[in-house]
Each structure stands twice: as C-alpha cells, then as structure tokens.
Coordinates of C-alpha atoms in Angstrom, one line a residue:
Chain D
X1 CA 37.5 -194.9 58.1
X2 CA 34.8 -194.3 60.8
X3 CA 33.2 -197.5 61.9
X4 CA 32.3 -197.0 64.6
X5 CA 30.5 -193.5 63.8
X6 CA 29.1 -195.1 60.4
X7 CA 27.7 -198.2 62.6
X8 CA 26.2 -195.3 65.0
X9 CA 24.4 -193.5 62.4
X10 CA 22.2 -196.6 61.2
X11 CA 21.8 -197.6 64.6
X12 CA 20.1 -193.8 65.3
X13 CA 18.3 -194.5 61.6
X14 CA 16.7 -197.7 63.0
X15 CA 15.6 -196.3 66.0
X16 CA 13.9 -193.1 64.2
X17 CA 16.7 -190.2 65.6
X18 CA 18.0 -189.7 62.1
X19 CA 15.7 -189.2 58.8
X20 CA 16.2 -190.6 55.6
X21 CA 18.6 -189.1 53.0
X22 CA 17.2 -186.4 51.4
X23 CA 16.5 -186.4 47.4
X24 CA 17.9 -190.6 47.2
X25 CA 15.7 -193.3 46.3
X26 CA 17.0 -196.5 47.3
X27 CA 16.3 -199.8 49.3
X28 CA 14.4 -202.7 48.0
X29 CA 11.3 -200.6 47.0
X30 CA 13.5 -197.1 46.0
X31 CA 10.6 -195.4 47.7
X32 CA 12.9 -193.3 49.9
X33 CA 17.0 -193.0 51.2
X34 CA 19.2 -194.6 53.5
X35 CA 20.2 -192.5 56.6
X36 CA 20.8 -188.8 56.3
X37 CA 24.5 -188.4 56.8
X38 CA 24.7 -185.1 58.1
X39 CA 26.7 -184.8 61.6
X40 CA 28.2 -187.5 61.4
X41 CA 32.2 -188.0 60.4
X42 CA 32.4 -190.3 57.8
X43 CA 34.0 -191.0 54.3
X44 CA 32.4 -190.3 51.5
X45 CA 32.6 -193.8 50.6
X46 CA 30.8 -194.4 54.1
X47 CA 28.0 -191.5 53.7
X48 CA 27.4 -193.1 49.5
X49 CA 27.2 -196.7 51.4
X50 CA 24.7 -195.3 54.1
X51 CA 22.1 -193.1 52.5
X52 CA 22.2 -195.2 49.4
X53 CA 21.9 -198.3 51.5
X54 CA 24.5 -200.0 49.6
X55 CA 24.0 -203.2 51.9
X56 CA 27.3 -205.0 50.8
X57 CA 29.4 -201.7 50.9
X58 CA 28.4 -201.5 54.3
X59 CA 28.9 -204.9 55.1
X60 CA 32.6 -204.8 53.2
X61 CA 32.9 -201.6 55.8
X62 CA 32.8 -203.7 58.8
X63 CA 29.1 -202.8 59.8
X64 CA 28.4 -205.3 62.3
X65 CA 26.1 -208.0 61.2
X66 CA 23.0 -207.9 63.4
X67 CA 23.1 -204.0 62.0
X68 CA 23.4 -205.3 58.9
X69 CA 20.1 -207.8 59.3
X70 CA 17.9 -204.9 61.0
X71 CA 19.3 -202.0 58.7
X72 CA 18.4 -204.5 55.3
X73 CA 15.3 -205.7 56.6
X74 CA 14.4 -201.5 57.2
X75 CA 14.9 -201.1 53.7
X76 CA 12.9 -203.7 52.4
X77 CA 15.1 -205.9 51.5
X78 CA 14.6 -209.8 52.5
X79 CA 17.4 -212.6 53.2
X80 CA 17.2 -213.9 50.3
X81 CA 18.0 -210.5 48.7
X82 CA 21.1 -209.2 51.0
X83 CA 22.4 -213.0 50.7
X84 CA 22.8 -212.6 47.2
X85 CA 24.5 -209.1 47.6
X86 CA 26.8 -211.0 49.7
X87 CA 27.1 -214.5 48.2
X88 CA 31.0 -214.0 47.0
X89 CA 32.3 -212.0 50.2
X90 CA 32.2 -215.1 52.4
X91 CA 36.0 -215.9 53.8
X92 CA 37.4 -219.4 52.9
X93 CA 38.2 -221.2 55.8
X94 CA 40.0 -224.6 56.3
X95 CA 39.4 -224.6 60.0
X96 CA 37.3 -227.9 61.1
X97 CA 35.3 -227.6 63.7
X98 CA 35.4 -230.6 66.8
X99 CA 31.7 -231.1 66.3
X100 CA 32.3 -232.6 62.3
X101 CA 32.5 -235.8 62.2
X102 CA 33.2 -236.3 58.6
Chain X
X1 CA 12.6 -219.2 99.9
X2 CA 11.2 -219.5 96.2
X3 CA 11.6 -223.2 94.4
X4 CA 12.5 -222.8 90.5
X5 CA 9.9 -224.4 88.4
X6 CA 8.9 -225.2 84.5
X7 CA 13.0 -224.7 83.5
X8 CA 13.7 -224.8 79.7
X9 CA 15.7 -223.3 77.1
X10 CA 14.4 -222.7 73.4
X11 CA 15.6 -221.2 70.7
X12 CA 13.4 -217.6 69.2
X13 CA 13.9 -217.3 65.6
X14 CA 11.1 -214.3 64.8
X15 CA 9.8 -216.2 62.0
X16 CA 8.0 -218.5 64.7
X17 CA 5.8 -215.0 65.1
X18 CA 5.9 -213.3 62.1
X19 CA 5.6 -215.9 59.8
X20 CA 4.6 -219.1 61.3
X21 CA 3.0 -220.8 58.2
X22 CA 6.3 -220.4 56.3
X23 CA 7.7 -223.3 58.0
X24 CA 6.8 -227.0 56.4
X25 CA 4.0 -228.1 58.6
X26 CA 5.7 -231.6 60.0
X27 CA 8.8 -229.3 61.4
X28 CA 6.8 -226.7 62.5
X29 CA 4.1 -229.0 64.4
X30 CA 7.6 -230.4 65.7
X31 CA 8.5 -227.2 67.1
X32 CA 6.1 -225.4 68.4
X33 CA 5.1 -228.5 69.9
X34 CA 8.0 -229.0 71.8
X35 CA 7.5 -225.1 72.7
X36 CA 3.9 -225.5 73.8
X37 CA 4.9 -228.3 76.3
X38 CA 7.5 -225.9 77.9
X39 CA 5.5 -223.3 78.3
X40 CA 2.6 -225.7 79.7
X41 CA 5.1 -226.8 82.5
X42 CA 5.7 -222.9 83.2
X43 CA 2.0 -222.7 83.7
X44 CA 0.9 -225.7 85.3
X45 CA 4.0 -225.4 87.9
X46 CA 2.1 -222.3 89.1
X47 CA 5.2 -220.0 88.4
X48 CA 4.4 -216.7 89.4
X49 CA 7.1 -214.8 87.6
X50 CA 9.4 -215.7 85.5
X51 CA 13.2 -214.8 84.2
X52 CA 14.0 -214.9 80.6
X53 CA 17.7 -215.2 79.7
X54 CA 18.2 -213.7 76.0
X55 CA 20.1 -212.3 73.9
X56 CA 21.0 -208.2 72.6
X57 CA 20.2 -207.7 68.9
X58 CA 21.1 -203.7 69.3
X59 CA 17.7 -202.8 70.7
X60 CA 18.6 -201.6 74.0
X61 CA 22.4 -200.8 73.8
X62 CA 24.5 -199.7 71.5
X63 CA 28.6 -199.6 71.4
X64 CA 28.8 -196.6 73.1
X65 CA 28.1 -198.7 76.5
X66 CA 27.0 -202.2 75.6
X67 CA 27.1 -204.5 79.0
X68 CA 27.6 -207.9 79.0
X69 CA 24.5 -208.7 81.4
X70 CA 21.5 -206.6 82.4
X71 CA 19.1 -206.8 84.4
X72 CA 15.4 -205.4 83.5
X73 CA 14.4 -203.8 87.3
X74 CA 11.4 -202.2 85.6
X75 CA 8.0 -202.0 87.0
X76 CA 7.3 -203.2 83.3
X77 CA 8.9 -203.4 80.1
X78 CA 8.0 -202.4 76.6
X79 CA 7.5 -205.0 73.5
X80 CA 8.0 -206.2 71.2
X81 CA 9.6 -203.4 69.6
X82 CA 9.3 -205.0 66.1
X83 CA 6.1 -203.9 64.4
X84 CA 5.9 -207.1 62.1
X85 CA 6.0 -209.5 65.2
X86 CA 2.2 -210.7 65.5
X87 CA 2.3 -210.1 68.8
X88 CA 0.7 -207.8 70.8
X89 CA 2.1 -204.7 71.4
X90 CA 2.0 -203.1 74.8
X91 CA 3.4 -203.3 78.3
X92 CA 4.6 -205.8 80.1
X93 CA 4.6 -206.0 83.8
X94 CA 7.9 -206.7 85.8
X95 CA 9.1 -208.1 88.8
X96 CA 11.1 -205.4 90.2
X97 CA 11.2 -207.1 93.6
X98 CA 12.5 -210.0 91.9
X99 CA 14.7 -208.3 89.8
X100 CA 16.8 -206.4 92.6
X101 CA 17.1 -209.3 93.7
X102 CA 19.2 -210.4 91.0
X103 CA 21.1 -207.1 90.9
X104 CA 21.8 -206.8 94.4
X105 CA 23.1 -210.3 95.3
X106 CA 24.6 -211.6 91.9
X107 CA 27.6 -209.1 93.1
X108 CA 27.9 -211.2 96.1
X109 CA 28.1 -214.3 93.8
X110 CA 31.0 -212.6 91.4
X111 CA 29.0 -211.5 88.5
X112 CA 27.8 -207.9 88.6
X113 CA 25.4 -207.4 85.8
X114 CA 24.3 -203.8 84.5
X115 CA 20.6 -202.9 85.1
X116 CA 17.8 -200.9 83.6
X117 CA 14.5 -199.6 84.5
X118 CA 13.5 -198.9 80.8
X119 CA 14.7 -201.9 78.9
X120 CA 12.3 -202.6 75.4
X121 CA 11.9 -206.4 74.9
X122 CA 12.5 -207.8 71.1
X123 CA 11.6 -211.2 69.5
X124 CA 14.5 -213.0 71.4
X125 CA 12.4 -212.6 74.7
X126 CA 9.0 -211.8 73.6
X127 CA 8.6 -215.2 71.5
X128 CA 9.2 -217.3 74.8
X129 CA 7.4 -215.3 76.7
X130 CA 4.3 -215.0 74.1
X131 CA 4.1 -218.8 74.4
X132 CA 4.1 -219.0 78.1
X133 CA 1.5 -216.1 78.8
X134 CA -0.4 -215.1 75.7
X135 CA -2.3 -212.7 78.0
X136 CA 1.2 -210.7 78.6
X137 CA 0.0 -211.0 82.5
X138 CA 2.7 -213.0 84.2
X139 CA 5.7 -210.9 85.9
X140 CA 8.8 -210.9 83.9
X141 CA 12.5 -210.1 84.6
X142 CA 14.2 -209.8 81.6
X143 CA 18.0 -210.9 81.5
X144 CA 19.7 -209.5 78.7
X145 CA 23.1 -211.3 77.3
X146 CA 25.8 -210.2 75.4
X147 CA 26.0 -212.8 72.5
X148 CA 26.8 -210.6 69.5
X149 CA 29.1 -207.9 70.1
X150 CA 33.1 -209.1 71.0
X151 CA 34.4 -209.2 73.6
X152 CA 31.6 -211.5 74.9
X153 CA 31.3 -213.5 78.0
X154 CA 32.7 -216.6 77.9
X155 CA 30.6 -219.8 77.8
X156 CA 31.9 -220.7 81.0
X157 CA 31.1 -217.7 82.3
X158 CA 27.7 -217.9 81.1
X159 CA 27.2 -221.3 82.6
X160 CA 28.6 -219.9 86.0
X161 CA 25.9 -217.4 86.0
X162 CA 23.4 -219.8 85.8
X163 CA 24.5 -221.7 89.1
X164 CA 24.3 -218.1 90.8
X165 CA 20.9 -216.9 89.3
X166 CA 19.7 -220.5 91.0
X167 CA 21.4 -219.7 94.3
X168 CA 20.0 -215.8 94.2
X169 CA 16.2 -216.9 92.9
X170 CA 16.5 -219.4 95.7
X171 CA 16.9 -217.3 98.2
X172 CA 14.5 -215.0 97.5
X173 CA 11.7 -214.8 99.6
X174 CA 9.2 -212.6 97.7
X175 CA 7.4 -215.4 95.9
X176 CA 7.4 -219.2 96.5
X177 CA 7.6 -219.9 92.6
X178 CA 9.7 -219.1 89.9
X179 CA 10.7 -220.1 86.1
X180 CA 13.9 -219.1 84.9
X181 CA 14.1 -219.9 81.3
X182 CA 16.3 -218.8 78.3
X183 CA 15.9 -218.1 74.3
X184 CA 18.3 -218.1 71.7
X185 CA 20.7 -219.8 69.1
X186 CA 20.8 -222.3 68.1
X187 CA 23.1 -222.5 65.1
X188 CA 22.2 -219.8 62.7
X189 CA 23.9 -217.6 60.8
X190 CA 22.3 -213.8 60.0
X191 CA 23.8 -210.3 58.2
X192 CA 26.8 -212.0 56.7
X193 CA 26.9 -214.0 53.2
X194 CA 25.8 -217.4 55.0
X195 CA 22.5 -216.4 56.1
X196 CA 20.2 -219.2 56.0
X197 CA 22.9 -222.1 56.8
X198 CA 22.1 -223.9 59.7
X199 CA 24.6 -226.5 61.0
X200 CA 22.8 -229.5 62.0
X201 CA 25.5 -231.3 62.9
X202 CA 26.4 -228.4 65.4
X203 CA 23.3 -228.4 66.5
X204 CA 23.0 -232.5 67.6
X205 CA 26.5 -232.4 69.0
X206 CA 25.3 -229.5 71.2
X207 CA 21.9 -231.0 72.3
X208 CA 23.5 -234.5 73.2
X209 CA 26.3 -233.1 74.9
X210 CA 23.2 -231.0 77.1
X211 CA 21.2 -234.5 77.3
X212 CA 24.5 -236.1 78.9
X213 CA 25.4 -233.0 81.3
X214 CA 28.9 -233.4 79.7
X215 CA 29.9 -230.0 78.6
X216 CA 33.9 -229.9 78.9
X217 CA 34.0 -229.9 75.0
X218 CA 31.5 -227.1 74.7
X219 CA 32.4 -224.7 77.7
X220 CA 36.0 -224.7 76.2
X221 CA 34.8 -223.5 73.0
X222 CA 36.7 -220.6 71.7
X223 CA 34.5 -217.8 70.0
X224 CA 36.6 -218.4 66.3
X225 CA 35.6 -222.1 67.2
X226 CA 31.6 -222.0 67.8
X227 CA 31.3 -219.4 64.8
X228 CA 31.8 -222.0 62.2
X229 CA 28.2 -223.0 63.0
X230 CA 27.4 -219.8 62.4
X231 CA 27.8 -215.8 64.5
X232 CA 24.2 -217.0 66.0
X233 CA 25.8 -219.6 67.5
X234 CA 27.0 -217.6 70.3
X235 CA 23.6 -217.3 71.6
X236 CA 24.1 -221.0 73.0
X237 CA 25.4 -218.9 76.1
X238 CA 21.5 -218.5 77.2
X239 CA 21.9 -222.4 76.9
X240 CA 24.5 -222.7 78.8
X241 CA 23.2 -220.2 82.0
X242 CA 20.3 -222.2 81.9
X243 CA 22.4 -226.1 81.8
X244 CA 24.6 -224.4 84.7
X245 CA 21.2 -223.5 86.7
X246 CA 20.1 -226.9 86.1
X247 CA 23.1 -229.0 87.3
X248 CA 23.3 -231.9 88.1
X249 CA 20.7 -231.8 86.2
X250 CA 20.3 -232.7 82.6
X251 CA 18.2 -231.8 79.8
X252 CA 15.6 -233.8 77.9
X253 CA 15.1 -232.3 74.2
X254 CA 11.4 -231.9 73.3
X255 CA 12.0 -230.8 69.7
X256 CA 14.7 -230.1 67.0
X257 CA 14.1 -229.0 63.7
X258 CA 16.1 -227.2 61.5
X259 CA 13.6 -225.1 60.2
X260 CA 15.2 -223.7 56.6
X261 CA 12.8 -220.8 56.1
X262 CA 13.3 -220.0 59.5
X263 CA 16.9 -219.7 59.2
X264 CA 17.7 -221.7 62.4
X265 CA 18.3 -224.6 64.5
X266 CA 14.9 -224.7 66.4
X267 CA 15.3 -226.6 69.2
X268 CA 13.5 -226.7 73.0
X269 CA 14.6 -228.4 75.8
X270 CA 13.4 -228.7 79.3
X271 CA 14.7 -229.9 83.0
X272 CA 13.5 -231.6 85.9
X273 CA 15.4 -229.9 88.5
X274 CA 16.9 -231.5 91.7
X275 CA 16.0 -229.9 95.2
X276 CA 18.8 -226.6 95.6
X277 CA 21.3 -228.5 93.6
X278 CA 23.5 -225.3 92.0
X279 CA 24.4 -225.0 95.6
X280 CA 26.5 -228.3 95.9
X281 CA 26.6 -230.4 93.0
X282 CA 26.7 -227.6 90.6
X283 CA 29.2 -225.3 92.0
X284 CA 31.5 -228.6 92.4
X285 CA 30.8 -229.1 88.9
X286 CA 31.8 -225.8 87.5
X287 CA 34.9 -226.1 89.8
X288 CA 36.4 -229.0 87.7
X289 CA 35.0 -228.0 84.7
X290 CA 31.5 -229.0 84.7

C-alpha cells in the first residue's frame, strides 16, 4: 500500500502536473481517464482505483477526504453522486457527543 | 499603532458563489444578509487592509510539507483558483508590510507560522473577501490554517493565536486600521459517506457558547470529539482565533442557517471590540482556560 504516493498522484492530477490515463474512459461523463499512473509506486489495485477514478476504491484506500471532494468534483461527478458510492462505508459509532442533548 | 476594526467570523461554503440561487430564498436572504452587514462594518470602519484567517483545502500545500499556519507575505495573491467560483479571477493585492509583520513578531509571541510569497487563494478566503471588496482592491493578508490534515493545531492553540495576531496588528504602525476576520466551518461534513449532514444542534451549542464568551467546553474539544459534527467541523479553529482576538469580547450572531444544498452550517457573526483588550483580559483569559 502507497498512500501517501497514491494521495500525491491526484493531488499532481488536480493541479494539471499529471495527464489523464491514457486509452480509459471514466468519471461522471466517461469523456476521458483518471490520473495517468506512470511514475508513481503504487498497487495495482491503487493505479485501477486512480486512472479509473473508482471514487469509493479510493476512498476505501484512505485518500484523504478533501482529495476525495476536489478529485470527484474533477471528474464530474456531484455530491449527490460520490454520496451514493459511499452511502454503506460510513463507521457505526456509539460515541455521543457533549453538544446532544437528547 | 493600528486599531482593529469591522471583526467577524463567517462561514465560506462555495455554493454561496457558485451557486447562490440553489439555496431556498428565506435561508439564503438570511445568510448573505448577515454576510452583507459584516462586510459593511469592514467597509464603513475605514479598514485599510484586512487579515483573513482560513482554512487549507490542498491548494497550496500538500503532505510533503503542509504547515500548520502561513502567512501570505506576497505583494499580491492569486484567486480564486476554482474556475466555477463566479468570482473574478485575477490578482489580489497584499499587504506585505502588514504581513511581516505577522511573521516577524508572532515568533516573539510563541507561535511561529510558515510564510509564502506565492500563496493562491481558494473559496475559503476568496468568498469573505468577495463580499467585503467586490472590486478585489483592498490589501489582504491571507492566514492560512491547518484544519484538515492531522496532526492539527489544537483549538486552544488556535484561540491563543488570535490574542497574539491582536497584540502583533496592534502594534503595527504601518496603517491606523485594520480587519482581521476569519472563514470556515461550521459543521459540515465533505468527501466521506455523510456529505450533506449538517449538525444543527452542533452548530447552536457552538454559536451560544461564542455569544456567552464561555468556551471551556469547546477549547477542550478533542479532534475524535468535534468530528461527530462532521471533518468540516474542525474549521471552527478560524472561529476560535478570531473569539481569542476578540476577548473579552463576545460575539453577536447575525445569521444561521443550515443551508441543505449548501452542505453547511452557514453562520456569521461579528464583534464589537474593547480598546487593546487581548493584552490583559484576554491573555488572563486564555491563562485559566478562557
């Protein structure tokens, strides 16, 4: 697992220092790939998430989440759509908070 | 010796740029309202540059090097970097003098921010900003916040800062009026499976707690804690430097919504500030606690 290299690449992606994936259609409109993997030391499991921007592999790979927002949004996807991808990967959690009052 | 004027805190969802109209109309009259009045004080007070305390969403830094604080020492500044924001794009001038200021004395306070002469501004400062100068004339110093990426600053911490940005912008001599304001928060949640929750209840705990100037409950926060109202939540910290600047002070909420299609907690608030109070009553505040 390369996290932090992984997390790097769509960071360069989003600020136009890597191209998309060659020969991939994906994203909300397919009209082009995720990130072009090349150079960077990833799984292959990491490089499928990335240039097929496979939002909830990459979430479920510990992309961090303001990547997550900027990298979905990139690929034309809106909340609504990447909240779906998401809706059953949301930890249970009986913590209570000292602001709830009921 | 500059006097700080027009203070407030509001929070910068991008929506409130990009997509005004997709708010219900009652909420976002509310709002931008409450926004409007803010940035009316700024104006009116005469400020003649002004520090905006916001938050990093991975435009400037990245984990390679990612600082808790930074100061923006530019001539001028670049923004807003998102091409959707229906803002004008362009350059924005600085306050350098102001800003070295900050980076040279805050040291001498205990905080010892990074700084930058190139930083590129996002929605989280260029919203506030927007509002207070639509002509994109006024000096800025932008202050950029670790609120995302952990280890963050603590609240406390955050809140400290605020009492010595007031003691450095106090004592600086370059101009006789400034606003220091912040953006961010409040509750929110964004790139996990609870995007679009927003906590109200957070939220009006929060904003009384700010009203009252009683802020043990809130400073003591841990990060686990303030993240069940959502990993936007930790952008309270702008908040919080701003409620530390303004002690004794208190604040007096001029809108909350919770704006759905917004994703947020949209909330303003603004201070009347006591005469060089972070220098006594403050500091003896954050000493037991605030």
């Amino acid at each position: 697992m390369s996290q932090y290299q992984l997390q790097k690449l769509l960071y360069d992606f989003l600020n136009g220092r890597v191209g998309a994936a060659p020969g991939v259609r994906a994203g909300a409109t397919g009209d082009r790939g995720g990130p072009d993997p090349t150079g960077y030391d990833l799984t292959e499991e990491e490089r499928a998430a990335a240039s097929g921007a496979d939002v909830r592999s990459l979430y479920q790979l510990g992309v961090h989440p303001v990547l997550i927002n900027a990298f979905a949004r990139a690929m034309g996807y809106q909340r609504t759509d990447y909240a779906s991808m998401l809706k059953d990967l949301e930890p249970r959690t009986e913590a209570r908070p000292r602001w709830r009052s009921s | 010796m500059a006097q700080l004027v027009g203070t407030f805190v509001s929070s910068h969802a991008p929506m409130m740029a990009a997509s005004v109209e997709s708010a219900p109309p009652e909420q976002r009259r509310n709002f931008l309202g409450g926004v409007q009045q803010a940035a009316r004080r700024v104006r009116e007070q005469g400020a003649e540059a002004v520090v905006i305390c916001s938050n990093e969403h991975f435009t400037n830094f990245f984990l390679e090097n990612f600082p808790q604080f930074c100061v923006g020492v530019g001539a001028s500044h670049w923004g807003p970097v998102e091409p959707w924001l229906k803002i004008d794009h362009g350059e924005i001038p600085g306050a350098p003098e102001l800003a070295g200021q900050l980076a040279g004395q805050l040291p001498a306070e205990g905080f010892e921010p990074s700084f930058s002469h190139e930083l590129r501004l996002d929605h989280g400062i260029m919203t506030i900003y927007h509002s207070i100068d639509p002509s994109h004339r006024l000096p800025l110093v932008p202050f950029i916040q670790n609120c995302a990426v952990k280890p963050m600053p603590s609240l406390r911490r955050c809140y400290q800062l605020g009492q010595a940005i007031r003691r450095v912008v106090e004592g600086f001599t370059g101009a006789e009026r400034v606003a220091v304001v912040g953006a961010g928060g409040l509750s929110h949640w964004i790139g996990v499976p609870r995007v679009g929750d927003i906590d109200v209840e957070f939220d009006h705990w929060f904003l009384e707690r700010l009203e009252r100037g009683q802020l043990d409950d809130v400073l003591d926060l841990p990060d686990a804690e303030l993240e069940l109202a959502g990993n936007g939540a930790h952008e309270i910290r702008s908040w919080l430097t701003i409620a530390g600047l303004a002690a004794p002070s208190t604040a007096k909420v001029l809108a909350y919504e919770p704006i759905a299609p917004w994703i947020t907690g949209m909330g303003v608030v603004a201070y009347d500030l006591e005469p060089s109070a972070a220098g006594a009553g403050g500091a003896a505040a954050a000493a037991k606690g605030a």
